[in-house]
Amino acid sequence: MARLKVGVLISGRGSNMAALIDAARAPDYPAEIACVVSNRAAAEGLATARAAGIPTEIVALSAHADRAAADRAMTAVLARHGVQLVALAGFMRILSSDFPAHWAGRIVNIHPSLLPAFKGLDVQRQAIEAGARVSGCTVHFVTAELDAGPIVAQAAVPVLAGDTPATLAARILRQEHRLYPLAIRWIAERRVRIEGGRTLVDGVPPGATLLFSPDA
Ligand code: GRF
């Protein structure tokens, strides 16, 4: 089967993008990174993508009349690269609702908490301040509602006494780098179905879409 063409959207560091690029180097990985798009020309991840020989594109909000126009430009760029699945990876610009609607069922995000807990920004601080004993990361389909689409997979990590947002973020990030390539593998293998706001992964029992990392 042809490899699924993934377009990765970044705004900054791009470590999840790098994890996807690495995964896609394996000949048996069912997806390839067709392009990396950033809303910021200064995004550090762009250099990583270029060094890996991946085409990069900048679509800045300031170059367009409004958010919807920037999103249309982004869709045009992704289409030009033949993108079949959009993967948000630290993409920090709010999307107009038309964008997830256009890509419905073909756009995913990774979020550094166990959704539906702790949406929005600074979520590691939110988890610590709530006294959560467990946090983690979630790969989910993107809908118009922020951090709320059907969940594909999650990884859990402990929240330790003495954790700061930075130490917890680092522990979660290590799991993000395992989880995102795995979830995109399942999608590329056409095993993920959305049903009634939830997902089913063929051949993977519901509990097995959770990675638990007690000593991560
Ligand atoms: C990650 O924690 C991701 O979950 C969140 O933004 C961060 C991006 O990090 N959406 P990176 O750019 O992938 O290193």
Tab-separated table of C-alpha atoms and ligand atoms in Angstrom:
chain	number	residue	atom	x	y	z
A	1	MET	CA	0.000	0.000	0.000
A	2	ALA	CA	1.243	3.526	-0.800
A	3	ARG	CA	2.565	5.418	2.183
A	4	LEU	CA	0.192	8.004	3.640
A	5	LYS	CA	1.401	11.539	2.943
A	6	VAL	CA	1.530	13.572	6.143
A	7	GLY	CA	1.881	17.350	6.371
A	8	VAL	CA	3.232	18.490	9.737
A	9	LEU	CA	2.330	21.948	11.089
A	10	ILE	CA	4.737	23.511	13.572
A	11	SER	CA	5.374	26.850	15.241
A	12	GLY	CA	8.530	26.233	17.234
A	13	ARG	CA	10.999	23.602	18.393
A	14	GLY	CA	9.576	20.741	16.349
A	15	SER	CA	10.686	17.790	18.469
A	16	ASN	CA	7.472	15.884	17.717
A	17	MET	CA	7.967	16.646	14.033
A	18	ALA	CA	11.506	15.257	14.347
A	19	ALA	CA	10.137	12.083	15.981
A	20	LEU	CA	7.772	11.642	13.025
A	21	ILE	CA	10.570	12.232	10.514
A	22	ASP	CA	12.687	9.623	12.322
A	23	ALA	CA	9.851	7.085	12.408
A	24	ALA	CA	9.182	7.592	8.698
A	25	ARG	CA	12.809	6.690	7.907
A	26	ALA	CA	11.977	3.046	8.621
A	27	PRO	CA	11.130	1.358	5.315
A	28	ASP	CA	8.120	-0.393	6.846
A	29	TYR	CA	6.609	2.784	8.339
A	30	PRO	CA	3.293	3.319	6.518
A	31	ALA	CA	3.502	7.143	6.338
A	32	GLU	CA	5.911	9.691	4.889
A	33	ILE	CA	6.388	13.347	5.809
A	34	ALA	CA	5.434	15.175	2.622
A	35	CYS	CA	6.047	18.678	3.948
A	36	VAL	CA	6.441	20.793	7.072
A	37	VAL	CA	4.485	24.042	7.304
A	38	SER	CA	5.093	26.780	9.853
A	39	ASN	CA	3.316	30.023	10.621
A	40	ARG	CA	6.669	31.401	11.867
A	41	ALA	CA	9.736	31.698	9.651
A	42	ALA	CA	11.832	31.576	12.848
A	43	ALA	CA	10.484	28.179	13.985
A	44	GLU	CA	13.533	26.171	15.071
A	45	GLY	CA	12.053	22.955	13.682
A	46	LEU	CA	12.303	24.237	10.103
A	47	ALA	CA	16.066	23.738	10.087
A	48	THR	CA	15.630	20.165	11.320
A	49	ALA	CA	13.132	19.467	8.545
A	50	ARG	CA	15.359	21.011	5.876
A	51	ALA	CA	18.355	19.017	7.108
A	52	ALA	CA	16.242	15.884	6.672
A	53	GLY	CA	15.425	16.892	3.096
A	54	ILE	CA	11.746	17.593	3.801
A	55	PRO	CA	10.142	20.491	1.880
A	56	THR	CA	9.235	23.385	4.186
A	57	GLU	CA	6.708	26.172	3.724
A	58	ILE	CA	5.888	29.325	5.669
A	59	VAL	CA	2.292	30.552	5.842
A	60	ALA	CA	2.304	33.648	8.052
A	61	LEU	CA	-0.932	35.139	9.293
A	62	SER	CA	0.495	38.621	8.631
A	63	ALA	CA	0.749	37.845	4.913
A	64	HIS	CA	-3.002	37.275	4.645
A	65	ALA	CA	-6.146	39.336	5.125
A	66	ASP	CA	-7.378	37.268	8.061
A	67	ARG	CA	-7.183	33.900	9.771
A	68	ALA	CA	-9.546	32.222	7.309
A	69	ALA	CA	-7.467	33.431	4.340
A	70	ALA	CA	-4.258	32.156	5.959
A	71	ASP	CA	-5.930	28.799	6.573
A	72	ARG	CA	-7.052	28.593	2.940
A	73	ALA	CA	-3.475	29.304	1.865
A	74	MET	CA	-2.296	26.545	4.171
A	75	THR	CA	-4.784	24.080	2.690
A	76	ALA	CA	-3.582	25.025	-0.801
A	77	VAL	CA	0.052	24.433	0.198
A	78	LEU	CA	-0.798	21.074	1.790
A	79	ALA	CA	-2.794	20.018	-1.271
A	80	ARG	CA	0.125	20.961	-3.531
A	81	HIS	CA	2.269	18.478	-1.587
A	82	GLY	CA	-0.420	15.795	-1.882
A	83	VAL	CA	-1.023	15.749	1.870
A	84	GLN	CA	-3.597	13.213	3.048
A	85	LEU	CA	-3.246	13.695	6.811
A	86	VAL	CA	-2.417	16.918	8.680
A	87	ALA	CA	-0.476	16.485	11.928
A	88	LEU	CA	-0.374	19.490	14.251
A	89	ALA	CA	2.835	19.354	16.283
A	90	GLY	CA	3.149	22.391	18.502
A	91	PHE	CA	1.236	24.563	16.042
A	92	MET	CA	0.399	27.604	18.159
A	93	ARG	CA	-1.855	29.661	15.903
A	94	ILE	CA	-5.614	29.375	16.385
A	95	LEU	CA	-7.282	27.899	13.318
A	96	SER	CA	-10.516	29.183	11.815
A	97	SER	CA	-13.293	26.602	12.046
A	98	ASP	CA	-13.198	26.066	8.269
A	99	PHE	CA	-9.786	24.424	8.487
A	100	PRO	CA	-10.689	21.444	10.709
A	101	ALA	CA	-13.992	21.198	8.820
A	102	HIS	CA	-12.149	20.906	5.497
A	103	TRP	CA	-9.775	18.287	6.932
A	104	ALA	CA	-12.353	16.487	9.093
A	105	GLY	CA	-11.155	12.994	9.964
A	106	ARG	CA	-7.801	13.804	8.329
A	107	ILE	CA	-6.264	16.101	10.956
A	108	VAL	CA	-4.721	15.140	14.291
A	109	ASN	CA	-2.983	16.921	17.150
A	110	ILE	CA	-0.797	15.963	20.077
A	111	HIS	CA	-1.582	17.595	23.406
A	112	PRO	CA	0.516	17.302	26.578
A	113	SER	CA	-2.202	16.155	29.000
A	114	LEU	CA	-4.613	13.289	29.364
A	115	LEU	CA	-7.634	14.867	27.699
A	116	PRO	CA	-10.312	15.804	28.549
A	117	ALA	CA	-8.341	17.022	31.575
A	118	PHE	CA	-6.290	20.206	31.232
A	119	LYS	CA	-7.066	21.885	27.937
A	120	GLY	CA	-5.459	25.002	26.530
A	121	LEU	CA	-2.063	26.356	27.525
A	122	ASP	CA	0.371	25.732	30.405
A	123	VAL	CA	-1.238	22.356	30.992
A	124	GLN	CA	1.649	20.870	32.984
A	125	ARG	CA	1.219	23.673	35.540
A	126	GLN	CA	-2.520	22.997	35.516
A	127	ALA	CA	-1.882	19.298	36.286
A	128	ILE	CA	0.526	20.091	39.135
A	129	GLU	CA	-1.749	22.722	40.649
A	130	ALA	CA	-4.710	20.334	40.498
A	131	GLY	CA	-2.689	17.778	42.473
A	132	ALA	CA	-3.027	15.205	39.663
A	133	ARG	CA	-1.021	12.011	40.349
A	134	VAL	CA	-0.990	11.036	36.696
A	135	SER	CA	-0.710	13.095	33.535
A	136	GLY	CA	0.495	12.375	30.033
A	137	CYS	CA	-0.275	13.104	26.418
A	138	THR	CA	-3.088	12.550	23.958
A	139	VAL	CA	-3.257	12.185	20.192
A	140	HIS	CA	-6.708	13.209	19.004
A	141	PHE	CA	-8.536	14.182	15.864
A	142	VAL	CA	-8.999	17.935	15.577
A	143	THR	CA	-12.461	19.479	15.522
A	144	ALA	CA	-13.582	23.103	15.760
A	145	GLU	CA	-13.620	22.794	19.553
A	146	LEU	CA	-10.183	23.270	21.140
A	147	ASP	CA	-8.506	20.075	22.447
A	148	ALA	CA	-11.725	18.101	22.152
A	149	GLY	CA	-11.823	15.743	19.137
A	150	PRO	CA	-11.973	11.926	19.252
A	151	ILE	CA	-9.008	10.419	21.115
A	152	VAL	CA	-6.743	8.044	19.154
A	153	ALA	CA	-4.168	7.132	21.818
A	154	GLN	CA	-2.775	8.288	25.150
A	155	ALA	CA	0.368	7.795	27.216
A	156	ALA	CA	0.388	8.292	30.968
A	157	VAL	CA	3.243	9.363	33.230
A	158	PRO	CA	3.372	9.947	36.983
A	159	VAL	CA	3.323	13.437	38.445
A	160	LEU	CA	6.054	13.316	41.088
A	161	ALA	CA	6.382	15.302	44.296
A	162	GLY	CA	8.679	18.204	43.540
A	163	ASP	CA	7.794	18.299	39.842
A	164	THR	CA	7.903	21.708	38.204
A	165	PRO	CA	6.046	22.396	34.946
A	166	ALA	CA	9.408	21.954	33.197
A	167	THR	CA	10.273	18.551	34.718
A	168	LEU	CA	6.771	17.240	34.086
A	169	ALA	CA	6.807	18.605	30.521
A	170	ALA	CA	10.103	16.805	29.833
A	171	ARG	CA	8.714	13.494	31.163
A	172	ILE	CA	5.570	13.874	29.044
A	173	LEU	CA	7.535	14.926	25.959
A	174	ARG	CA	9.504	11.659	25.972
A	175	GLN	CA	6.180	9.841	25.731
A	176	GLU	CA	4.898	12.210	23.028
A	177	HIS	CA	7.812	11.124	20.870
A	178	ARG	CA	6.706	7.464	21.206
A	179	LEU	CA	2.980	8.074	20.969
A	180	TYR	CA	2.657	10.324	17.921
A	181	PRO	CA	4.485	7.977	15.516
A	182	LEU	CA	2.460	5.051	16.872
A	183	ALA	CA	-0.902	6.785	16.486
A	184	ILE	CA	-0.040	7.947	12.963
A	185	ARG	CA	1.056	4.411	12.115
A	186	TRP	CA	-2.395	3.145	13.072
A	187	ILE	CA	-4.110	5.874	11.045
A	188	ALA	CA	-1.884	5.210	8.029
A	189	GLU	CA	-2.682	1.515	8.277
A	190	ARG	CA	-6.353	2.569	7.921
A	191	ARG	CA	-7.127	0.905	11.239
A	192	VAL	CA	-8.645	3.913	13.009
A	193	ARG	CA	-12.386	4.486	12.698
A	194	ILE	CA	-14.315	7.365	14.241
A	195	GLU	CA	-17.669	6.296	15.639
A	196	GLY	CA	-19.925	8.477	17.733
A	197	GLY	CA	-17.163	10.825	18.860
A	198	ARG	CA	-14.843	7.967	19.837
A	199	THR	CA	-12.288	6.018	17.865
A	200	LEU	CA	-11.862	2.310	17.417
A	201	VAL	CA	-8.488	0.934	16.375
A	202	ASP	CA	-8.859	-2.341	14.500
A	203	GLY	CA	-6.756	-5.071	16.031
A	204	VAL	CA	-6.006	-3.035	19.150
A	205	PRO	CA	-8.321	-3.460	22.154
A	206	PRO	CA	-9.454	-0.090	23.637
A	207	GLY	CA	-7.191	-0.340	26.724
A	208	ALA	CA	-4.169	-1.047	24.546
A	209	THR	CA	-4.243	2.410	23.001
A	210	LEU	CA	-2.890	3.603	26.358
A	211	LEU	CA	0.850	3.473	26.955
A	212	PHE	CA	1.654	3.582	30.650
A	213	SER	CA	5.129	4.589	31.688
A	214	PRO	CA	5.468	4.372	35.468
A	215	ASP	CA	9.199	5.104	35.524
A	216	ALA	CA	9.445	7.396	32.556
B	1	GRF	C1	4.363	19.572	22.712
B	1	GRF	O1	4.352	19.443	24.104
B	1	GRF	C2	2.990	19.288	22.147
B	1	GRF	O2	2.276	18.335	22.880
B	1	GRF	C3	2.316	20.624	22.281
B	1	GRF	O3	3.320	21.568	21.983
B	1	GRF	C4	4.594	21.005	22.270
B	1	GRF	C5	5.380	21.083	20.992
B	1	GRF	O4	6.716	20.673	21.166
B	1	GRF	N1	1.150	20.692	21.419
B	1	GRF	P1	7.619	20.382	19.896
B	1	GRF	O5	7.584	21.646	19.045
B	1	GRF	O6	7.037	19.203	19.175
B	1	GRF	O7	8.975	20.115	20.437
